[in-house]
PDB file of C-alpha atoms in Angstrom:
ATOM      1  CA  UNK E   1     -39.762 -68.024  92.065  1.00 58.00           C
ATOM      2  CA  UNK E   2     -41.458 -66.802  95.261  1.00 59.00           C
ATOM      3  CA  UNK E   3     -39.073 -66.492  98.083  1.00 92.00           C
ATOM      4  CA  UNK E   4     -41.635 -67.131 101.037  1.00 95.00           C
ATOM      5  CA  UNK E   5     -44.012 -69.629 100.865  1.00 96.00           C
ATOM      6  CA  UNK E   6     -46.816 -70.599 102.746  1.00 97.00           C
ATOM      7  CA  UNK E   7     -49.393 -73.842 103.174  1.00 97.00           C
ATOM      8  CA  UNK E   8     -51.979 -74.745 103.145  1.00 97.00           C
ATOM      9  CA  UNK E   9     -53.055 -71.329 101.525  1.00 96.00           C
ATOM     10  CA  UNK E  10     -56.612 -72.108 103.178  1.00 97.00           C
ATOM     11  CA  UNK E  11     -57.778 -73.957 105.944  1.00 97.00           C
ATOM     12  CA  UNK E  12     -61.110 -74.895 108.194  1.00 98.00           C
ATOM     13  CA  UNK E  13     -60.455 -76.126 111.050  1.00 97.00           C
ATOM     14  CA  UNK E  14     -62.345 -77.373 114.309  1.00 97.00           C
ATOM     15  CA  UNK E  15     -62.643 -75.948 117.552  1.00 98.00           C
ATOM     16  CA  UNK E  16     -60.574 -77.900 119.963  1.00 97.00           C
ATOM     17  CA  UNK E  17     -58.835 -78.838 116.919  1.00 97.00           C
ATOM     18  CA  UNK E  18     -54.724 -78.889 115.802  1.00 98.00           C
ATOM     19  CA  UNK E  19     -53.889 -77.053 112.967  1.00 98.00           C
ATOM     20  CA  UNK E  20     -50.120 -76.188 111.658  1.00 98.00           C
ATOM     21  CA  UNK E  21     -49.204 -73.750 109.407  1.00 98.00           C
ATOM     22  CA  UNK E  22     -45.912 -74.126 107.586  1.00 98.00           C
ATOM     23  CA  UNK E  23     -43.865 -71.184 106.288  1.00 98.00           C
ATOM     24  CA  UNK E  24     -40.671 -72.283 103.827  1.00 98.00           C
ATOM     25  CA  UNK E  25     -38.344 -69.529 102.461  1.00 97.00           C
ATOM     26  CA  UNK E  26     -35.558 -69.843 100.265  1.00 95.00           C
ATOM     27  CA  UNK E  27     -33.692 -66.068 100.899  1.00 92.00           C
ATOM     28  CA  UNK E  28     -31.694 -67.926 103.674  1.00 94.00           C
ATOM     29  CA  UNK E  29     -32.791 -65.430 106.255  1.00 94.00           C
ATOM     30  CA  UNK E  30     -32.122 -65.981 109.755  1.00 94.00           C
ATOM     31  CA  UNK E  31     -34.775 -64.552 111.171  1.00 93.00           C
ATOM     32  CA  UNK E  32     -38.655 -65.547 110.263  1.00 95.00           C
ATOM     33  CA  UNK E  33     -41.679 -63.870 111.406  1.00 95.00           C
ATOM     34  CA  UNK E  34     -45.020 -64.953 112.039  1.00 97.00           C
ATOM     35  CA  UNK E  35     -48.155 -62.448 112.097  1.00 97.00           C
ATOM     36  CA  UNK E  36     -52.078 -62.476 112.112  1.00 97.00           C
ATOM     37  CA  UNK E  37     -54.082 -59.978 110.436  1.00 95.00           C
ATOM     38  CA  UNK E  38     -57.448 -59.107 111.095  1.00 93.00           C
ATOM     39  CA  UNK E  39     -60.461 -57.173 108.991  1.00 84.00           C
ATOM     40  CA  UNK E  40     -59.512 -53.080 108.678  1.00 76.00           C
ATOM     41  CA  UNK E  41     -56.296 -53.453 110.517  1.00 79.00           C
ATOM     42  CA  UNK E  42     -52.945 -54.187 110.185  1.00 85.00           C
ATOM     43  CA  UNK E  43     -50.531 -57.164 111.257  1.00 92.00           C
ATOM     44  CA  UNK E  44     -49.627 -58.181 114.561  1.00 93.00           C
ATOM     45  CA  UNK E  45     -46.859 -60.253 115.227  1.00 94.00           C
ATOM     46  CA  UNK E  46     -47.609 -63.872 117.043  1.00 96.00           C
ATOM     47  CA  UNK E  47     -43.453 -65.110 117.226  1.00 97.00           C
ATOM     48  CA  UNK E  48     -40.478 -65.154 115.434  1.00 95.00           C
ATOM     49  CA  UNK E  49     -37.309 -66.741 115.338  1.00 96.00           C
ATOM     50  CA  UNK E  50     -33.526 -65.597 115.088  1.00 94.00           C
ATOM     51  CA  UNK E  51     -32.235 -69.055 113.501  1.00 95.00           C
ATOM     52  CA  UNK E  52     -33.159 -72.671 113.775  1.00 96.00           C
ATOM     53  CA  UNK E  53     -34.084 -74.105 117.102  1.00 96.00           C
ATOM     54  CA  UNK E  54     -35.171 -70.392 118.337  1.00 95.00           C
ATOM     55  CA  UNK E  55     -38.150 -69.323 118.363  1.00 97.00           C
ATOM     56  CA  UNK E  56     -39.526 -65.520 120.492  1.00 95.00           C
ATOM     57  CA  UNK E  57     -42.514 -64.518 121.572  1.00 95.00           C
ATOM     58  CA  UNK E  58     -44.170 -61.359 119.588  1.00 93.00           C
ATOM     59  CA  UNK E  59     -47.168 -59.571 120.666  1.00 91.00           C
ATOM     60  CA  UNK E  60     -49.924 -61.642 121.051  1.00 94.00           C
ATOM     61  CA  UNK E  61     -48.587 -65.198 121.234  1.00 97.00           C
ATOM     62  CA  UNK E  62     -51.102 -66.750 123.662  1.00 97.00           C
ATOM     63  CA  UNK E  63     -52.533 -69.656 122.031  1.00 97.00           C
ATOM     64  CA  UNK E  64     -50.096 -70.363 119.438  1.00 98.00           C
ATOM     65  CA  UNK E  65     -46.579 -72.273 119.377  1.00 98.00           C
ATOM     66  CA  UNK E  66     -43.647 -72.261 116.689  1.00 98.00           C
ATOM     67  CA  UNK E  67     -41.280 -74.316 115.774  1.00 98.00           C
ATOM     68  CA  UNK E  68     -37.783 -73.269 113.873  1.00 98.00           C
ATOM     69  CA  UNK E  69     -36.277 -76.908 113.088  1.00 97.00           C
ATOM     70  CA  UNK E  70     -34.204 -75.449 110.060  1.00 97.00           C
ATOM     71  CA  UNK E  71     -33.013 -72.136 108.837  1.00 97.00           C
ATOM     72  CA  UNK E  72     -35.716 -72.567 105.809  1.00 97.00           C
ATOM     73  CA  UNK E  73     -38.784 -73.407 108.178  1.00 98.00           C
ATOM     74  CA  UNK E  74     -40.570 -71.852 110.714  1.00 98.00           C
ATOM     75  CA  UNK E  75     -44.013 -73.140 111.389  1.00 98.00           C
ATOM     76  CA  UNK E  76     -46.909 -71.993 113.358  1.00 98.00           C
ATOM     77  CA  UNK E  77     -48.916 -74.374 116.072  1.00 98.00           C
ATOM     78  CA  UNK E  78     -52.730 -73.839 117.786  1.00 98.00           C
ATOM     79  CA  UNK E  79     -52.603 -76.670 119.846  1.00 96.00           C
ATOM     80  CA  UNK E  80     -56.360 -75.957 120.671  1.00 97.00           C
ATOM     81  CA  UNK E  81     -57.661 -74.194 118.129  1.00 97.00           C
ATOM     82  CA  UNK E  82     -60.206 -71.369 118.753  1.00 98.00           C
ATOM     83  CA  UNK E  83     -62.879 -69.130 116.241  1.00 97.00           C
ATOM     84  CA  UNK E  84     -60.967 -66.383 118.199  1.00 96.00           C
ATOM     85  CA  UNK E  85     -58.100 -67.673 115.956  1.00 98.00           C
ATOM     86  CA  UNK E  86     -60.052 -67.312 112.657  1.00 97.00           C
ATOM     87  CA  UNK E  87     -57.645 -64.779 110.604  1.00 97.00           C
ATOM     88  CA  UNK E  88     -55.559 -64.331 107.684  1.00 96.00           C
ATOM     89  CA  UNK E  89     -51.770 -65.486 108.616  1.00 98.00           C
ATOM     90  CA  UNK E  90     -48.529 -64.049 107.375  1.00 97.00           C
ATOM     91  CA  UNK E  91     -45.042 -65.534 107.620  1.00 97.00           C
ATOM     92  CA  UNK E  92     -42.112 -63.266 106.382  1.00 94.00           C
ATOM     93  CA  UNK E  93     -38.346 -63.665 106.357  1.00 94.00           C
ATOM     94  CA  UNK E  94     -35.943 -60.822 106.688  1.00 89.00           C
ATOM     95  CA  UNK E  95     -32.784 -59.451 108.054  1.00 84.00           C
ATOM     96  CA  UNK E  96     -31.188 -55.938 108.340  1.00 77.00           C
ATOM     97  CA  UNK E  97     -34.671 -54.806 109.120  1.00 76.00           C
ATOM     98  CA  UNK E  98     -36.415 -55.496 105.585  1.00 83.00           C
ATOM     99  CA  UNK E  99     -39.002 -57.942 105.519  1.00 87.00           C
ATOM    100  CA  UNK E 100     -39.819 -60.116 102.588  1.00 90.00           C
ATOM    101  CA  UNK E 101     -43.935 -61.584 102.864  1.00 93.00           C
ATOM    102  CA  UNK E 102     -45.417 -64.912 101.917  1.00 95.00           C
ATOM    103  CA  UNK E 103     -48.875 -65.354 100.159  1.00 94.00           C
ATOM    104  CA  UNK E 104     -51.076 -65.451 103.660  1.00 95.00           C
ATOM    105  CA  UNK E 105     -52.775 -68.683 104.804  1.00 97.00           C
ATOM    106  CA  UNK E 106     -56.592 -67.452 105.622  1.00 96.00           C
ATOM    107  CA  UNK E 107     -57.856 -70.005 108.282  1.00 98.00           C
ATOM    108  CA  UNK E 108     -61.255 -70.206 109.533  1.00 98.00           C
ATOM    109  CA  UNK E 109     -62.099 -71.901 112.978  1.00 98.00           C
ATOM    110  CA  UNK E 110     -65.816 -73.056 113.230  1.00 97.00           C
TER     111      UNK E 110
ATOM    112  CA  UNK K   1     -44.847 -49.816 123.345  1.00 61.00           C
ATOM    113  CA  UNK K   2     -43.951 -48.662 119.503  1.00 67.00           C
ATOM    114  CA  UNK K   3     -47.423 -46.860 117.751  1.00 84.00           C
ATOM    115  CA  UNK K   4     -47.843 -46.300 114.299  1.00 91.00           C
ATOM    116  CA  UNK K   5     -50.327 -43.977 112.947  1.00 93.00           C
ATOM    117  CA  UNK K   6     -51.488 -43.928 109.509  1.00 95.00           C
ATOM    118  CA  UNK K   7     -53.704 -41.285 108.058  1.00 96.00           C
ATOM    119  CA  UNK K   8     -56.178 -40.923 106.020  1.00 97.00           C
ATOM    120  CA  UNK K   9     -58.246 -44.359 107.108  1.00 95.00           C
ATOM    121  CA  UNK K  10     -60.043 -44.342 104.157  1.00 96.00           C
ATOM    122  CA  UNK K  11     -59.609 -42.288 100.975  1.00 97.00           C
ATOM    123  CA  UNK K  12     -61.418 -41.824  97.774  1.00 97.00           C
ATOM    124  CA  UNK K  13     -60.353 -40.652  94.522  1.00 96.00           C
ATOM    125  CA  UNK K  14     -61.010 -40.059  90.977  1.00 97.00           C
ATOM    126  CA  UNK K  15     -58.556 -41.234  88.812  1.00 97.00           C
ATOM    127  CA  UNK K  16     -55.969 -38.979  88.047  1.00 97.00           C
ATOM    128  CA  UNK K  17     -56.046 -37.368  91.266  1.00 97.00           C
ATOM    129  CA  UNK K  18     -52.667 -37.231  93.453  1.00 97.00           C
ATOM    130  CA  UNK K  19     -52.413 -38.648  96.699  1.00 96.00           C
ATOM    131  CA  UNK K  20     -50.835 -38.002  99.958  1.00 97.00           C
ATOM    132  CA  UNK K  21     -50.728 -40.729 103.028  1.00 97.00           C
ATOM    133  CA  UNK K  22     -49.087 -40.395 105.899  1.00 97.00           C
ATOM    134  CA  UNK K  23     -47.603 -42.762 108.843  1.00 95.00           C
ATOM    135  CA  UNK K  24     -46.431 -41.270 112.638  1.00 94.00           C
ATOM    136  CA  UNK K  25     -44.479 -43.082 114.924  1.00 90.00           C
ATOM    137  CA  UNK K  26     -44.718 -42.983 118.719  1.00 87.00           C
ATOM    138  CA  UNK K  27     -41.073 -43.540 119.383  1.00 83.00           C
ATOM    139  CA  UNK K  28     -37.497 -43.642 117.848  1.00 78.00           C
ATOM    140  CA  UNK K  29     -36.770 -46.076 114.650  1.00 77.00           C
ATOM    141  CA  UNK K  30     -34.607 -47.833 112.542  1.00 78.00           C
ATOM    142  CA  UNK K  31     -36.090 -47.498 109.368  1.00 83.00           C
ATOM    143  CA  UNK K  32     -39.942 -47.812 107.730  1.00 87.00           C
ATOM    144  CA  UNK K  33     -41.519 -49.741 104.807  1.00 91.00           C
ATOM    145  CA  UNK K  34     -44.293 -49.392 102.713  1.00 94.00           C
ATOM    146  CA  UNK K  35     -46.663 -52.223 101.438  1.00 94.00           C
ATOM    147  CA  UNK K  36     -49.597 -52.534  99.602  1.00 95.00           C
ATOM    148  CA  UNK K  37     -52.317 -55.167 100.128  1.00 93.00           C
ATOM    149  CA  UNK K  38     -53.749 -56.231  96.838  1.00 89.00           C
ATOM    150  CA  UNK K  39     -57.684 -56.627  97.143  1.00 85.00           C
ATOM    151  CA  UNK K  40     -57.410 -60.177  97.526  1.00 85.00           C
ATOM    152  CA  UNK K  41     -54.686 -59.812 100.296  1.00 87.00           C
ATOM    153  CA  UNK K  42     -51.324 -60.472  99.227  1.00 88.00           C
ATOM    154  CA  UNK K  43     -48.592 -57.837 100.363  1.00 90.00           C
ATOM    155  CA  UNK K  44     -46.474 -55.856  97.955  1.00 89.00           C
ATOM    156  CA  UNK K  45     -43.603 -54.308  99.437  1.00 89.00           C
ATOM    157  CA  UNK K  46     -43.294 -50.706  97.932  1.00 93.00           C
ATOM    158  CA  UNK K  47     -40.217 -49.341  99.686  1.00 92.00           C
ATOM    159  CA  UNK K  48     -37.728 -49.984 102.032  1.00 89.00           C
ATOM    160  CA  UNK K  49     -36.701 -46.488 103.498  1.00 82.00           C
ATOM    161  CA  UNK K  50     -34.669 -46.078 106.608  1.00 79.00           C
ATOM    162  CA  UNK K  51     -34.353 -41.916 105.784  1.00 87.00           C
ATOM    163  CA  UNK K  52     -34.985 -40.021 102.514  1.00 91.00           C
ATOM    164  CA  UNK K  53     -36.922 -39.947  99.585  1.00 95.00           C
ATOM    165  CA  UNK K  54     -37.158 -42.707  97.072  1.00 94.00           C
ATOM    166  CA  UNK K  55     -39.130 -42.856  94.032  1.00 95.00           C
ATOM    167  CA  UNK K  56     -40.323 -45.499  91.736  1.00 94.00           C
ATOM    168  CA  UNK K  57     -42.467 -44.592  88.919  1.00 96.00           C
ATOM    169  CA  UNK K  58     -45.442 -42.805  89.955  1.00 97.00           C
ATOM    170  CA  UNK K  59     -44.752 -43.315  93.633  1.00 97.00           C
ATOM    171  CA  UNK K  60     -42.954 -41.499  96.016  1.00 97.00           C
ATOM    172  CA  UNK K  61     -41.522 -42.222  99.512  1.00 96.00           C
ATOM    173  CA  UNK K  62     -40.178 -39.426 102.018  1.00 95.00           C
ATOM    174  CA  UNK K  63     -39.141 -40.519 105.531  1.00 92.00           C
ATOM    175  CA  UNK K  64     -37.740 -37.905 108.140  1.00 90.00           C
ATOM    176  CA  UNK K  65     -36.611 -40.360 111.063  1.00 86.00           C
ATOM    177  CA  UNK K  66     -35.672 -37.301 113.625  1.00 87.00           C
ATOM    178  CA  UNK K  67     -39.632 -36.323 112.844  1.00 90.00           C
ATOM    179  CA  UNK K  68     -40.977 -39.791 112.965  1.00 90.00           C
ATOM    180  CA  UNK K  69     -42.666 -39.518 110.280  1.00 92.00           C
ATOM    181  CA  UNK K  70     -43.412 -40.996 106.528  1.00 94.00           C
ATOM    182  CA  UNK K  71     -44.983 -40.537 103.604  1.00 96.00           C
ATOM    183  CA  UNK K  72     -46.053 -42.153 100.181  1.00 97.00           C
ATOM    184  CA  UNK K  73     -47.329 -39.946  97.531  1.00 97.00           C
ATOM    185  CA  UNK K  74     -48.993 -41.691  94.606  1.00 97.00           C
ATOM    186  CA  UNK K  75     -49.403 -39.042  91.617  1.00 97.00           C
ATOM    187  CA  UNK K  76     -51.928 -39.467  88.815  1.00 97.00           C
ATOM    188  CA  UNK K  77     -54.235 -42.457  90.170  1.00 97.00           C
ATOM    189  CA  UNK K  78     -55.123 -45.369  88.287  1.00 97.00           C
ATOM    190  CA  UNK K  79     -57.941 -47.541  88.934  1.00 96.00           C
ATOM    191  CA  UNK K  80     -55.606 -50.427  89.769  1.00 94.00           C
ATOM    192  CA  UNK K  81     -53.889 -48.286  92.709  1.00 95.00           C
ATOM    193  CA  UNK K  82     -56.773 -49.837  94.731  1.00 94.00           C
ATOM    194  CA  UNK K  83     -56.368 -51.112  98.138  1.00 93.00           C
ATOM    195  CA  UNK K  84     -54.733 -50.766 101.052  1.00 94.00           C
ATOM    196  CA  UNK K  85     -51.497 -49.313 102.026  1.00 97.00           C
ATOM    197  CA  UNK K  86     -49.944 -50.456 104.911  1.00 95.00           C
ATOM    198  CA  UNK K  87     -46.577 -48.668 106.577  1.00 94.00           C
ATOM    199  CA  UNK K  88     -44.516 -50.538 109.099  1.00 91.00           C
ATOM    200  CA  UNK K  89     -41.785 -49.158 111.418  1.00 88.00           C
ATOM    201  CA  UNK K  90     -38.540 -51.702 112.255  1.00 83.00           C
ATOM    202  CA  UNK K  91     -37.174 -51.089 115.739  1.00 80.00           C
ATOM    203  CA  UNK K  92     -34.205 -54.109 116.601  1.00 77.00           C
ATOM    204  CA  UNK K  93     -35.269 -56.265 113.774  1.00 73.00           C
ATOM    205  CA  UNK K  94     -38.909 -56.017 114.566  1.00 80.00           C
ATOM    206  CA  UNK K  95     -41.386 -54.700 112.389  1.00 84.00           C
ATOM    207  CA  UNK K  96     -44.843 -52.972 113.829  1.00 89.00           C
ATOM    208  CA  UNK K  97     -47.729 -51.619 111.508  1.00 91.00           C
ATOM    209  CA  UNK K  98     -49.890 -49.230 111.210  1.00 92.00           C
ATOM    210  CA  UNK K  99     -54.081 -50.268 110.486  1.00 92.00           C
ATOM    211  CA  UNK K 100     -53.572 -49.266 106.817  1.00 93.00           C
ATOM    212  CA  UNK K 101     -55.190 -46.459 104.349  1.00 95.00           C
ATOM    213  CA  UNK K 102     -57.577 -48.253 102.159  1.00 94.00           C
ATOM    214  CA  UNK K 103     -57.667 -46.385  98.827  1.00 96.00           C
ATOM    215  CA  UNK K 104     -60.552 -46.459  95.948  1.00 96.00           C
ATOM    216  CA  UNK K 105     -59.759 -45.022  92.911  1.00 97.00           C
ATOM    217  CA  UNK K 106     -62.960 -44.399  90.965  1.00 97.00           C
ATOM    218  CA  UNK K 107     -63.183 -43.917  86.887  1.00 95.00           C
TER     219      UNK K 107
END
């Protein structure tokens, strides 16, 4: 069974619009990642989190929130979503510096 | 900030051809990974290799941390080796990438 999951596994949203991605893993990690990644490069990392109710800001978190409310969640919030925001997200779990991927979300902001 | 440069961009090969990609890193690290993107975008981790060489089947991993540097060989190419490779440096728990080698293996 897959480790690190991810939904919804597509979405369309709105500009202006709310959108939450949820990332579930069972590998009872404490620390959860969440990344974009966009055409011909690789992944950037928006937050993570170093247990439940902590959450970090990565690289380019402008725009986004997260939310850790358990060890097996970690979710990802646009508030205001924007077709800047239009990417392929990845959510990962990992400690001791290996990092264990889910499936990708691919969300599209018109 | 942490840089990682991977080399080739691009490469193209016939199958049965060897291959050699590489991955640089701007400053001090933990350890590196290697992933591969399937076409349709889900990530494969390869290996986890904080120093060394590892091997698994026709794949090889060397990483020499005082050179900050990596590499994956992939030896006789198969069609389905297609993609792109990704290597990612971990520095305190964090993990930053490189832009990837996309690989086409052609018949």
């Amino acid at each position: 069974e897959a480790a690190v999951t991810q939904s919804p596994r597509n979405k369309v949203a709105v500009t202006g619009g709310k959108v939450t991605l949820s990332c579930n893993q069972t590998n009872n990690h404490n620390n959860m990642y969440w990344y974009r990644q966009d055409t011909g490069h690789g992944l950037r990392l928006i937050h993570y989190s170093y247990g439940a109710g902590s959450t970090e800001k990565g690289d380019i978190p402008d725009g986004y929130k997260a939310s850790r409310p358990s060890q097996e969640n970690f979710s990802l919030i646009l508030e205001l979503a924007t077709p800047s925001q239009t990417s392929v997200y990845f959510c990962a779990s990992g400690d001791s510096g290996q990092q264990f991927f889910g499936p990708g979300t691919r969300l599209t902001v018109l | 900030g942490q840089q990682v440069q991977q080399s080739p961009a691009s490469l193209v090969l016939q199958e049965g051809e060897n291959a050699e990609l590489q991955c640089n890193f701007s400053t001090s690290l933990n350890s590196m990974q290697w992933f591969y993107q399937r076409p349709e975008g889900s990530l494969v981790s390869l290996f986890y290799n904080p120093s060394g060489t590892k091997q698994s089947g026709r794949l090889t991993s060397t990483t020499v941390i005082k050179e900050r540097r990596s590499s994956l060989h992939i030896s006789s190419s198969q069609i389905t080796d297609s993609g792109t490779y990704l290597c990612a440096m971990e520095d305190n728990n964090r993990i930053f990438f490189g832009d990837g080698t996309q690989l086409v293996v052609k018949p």
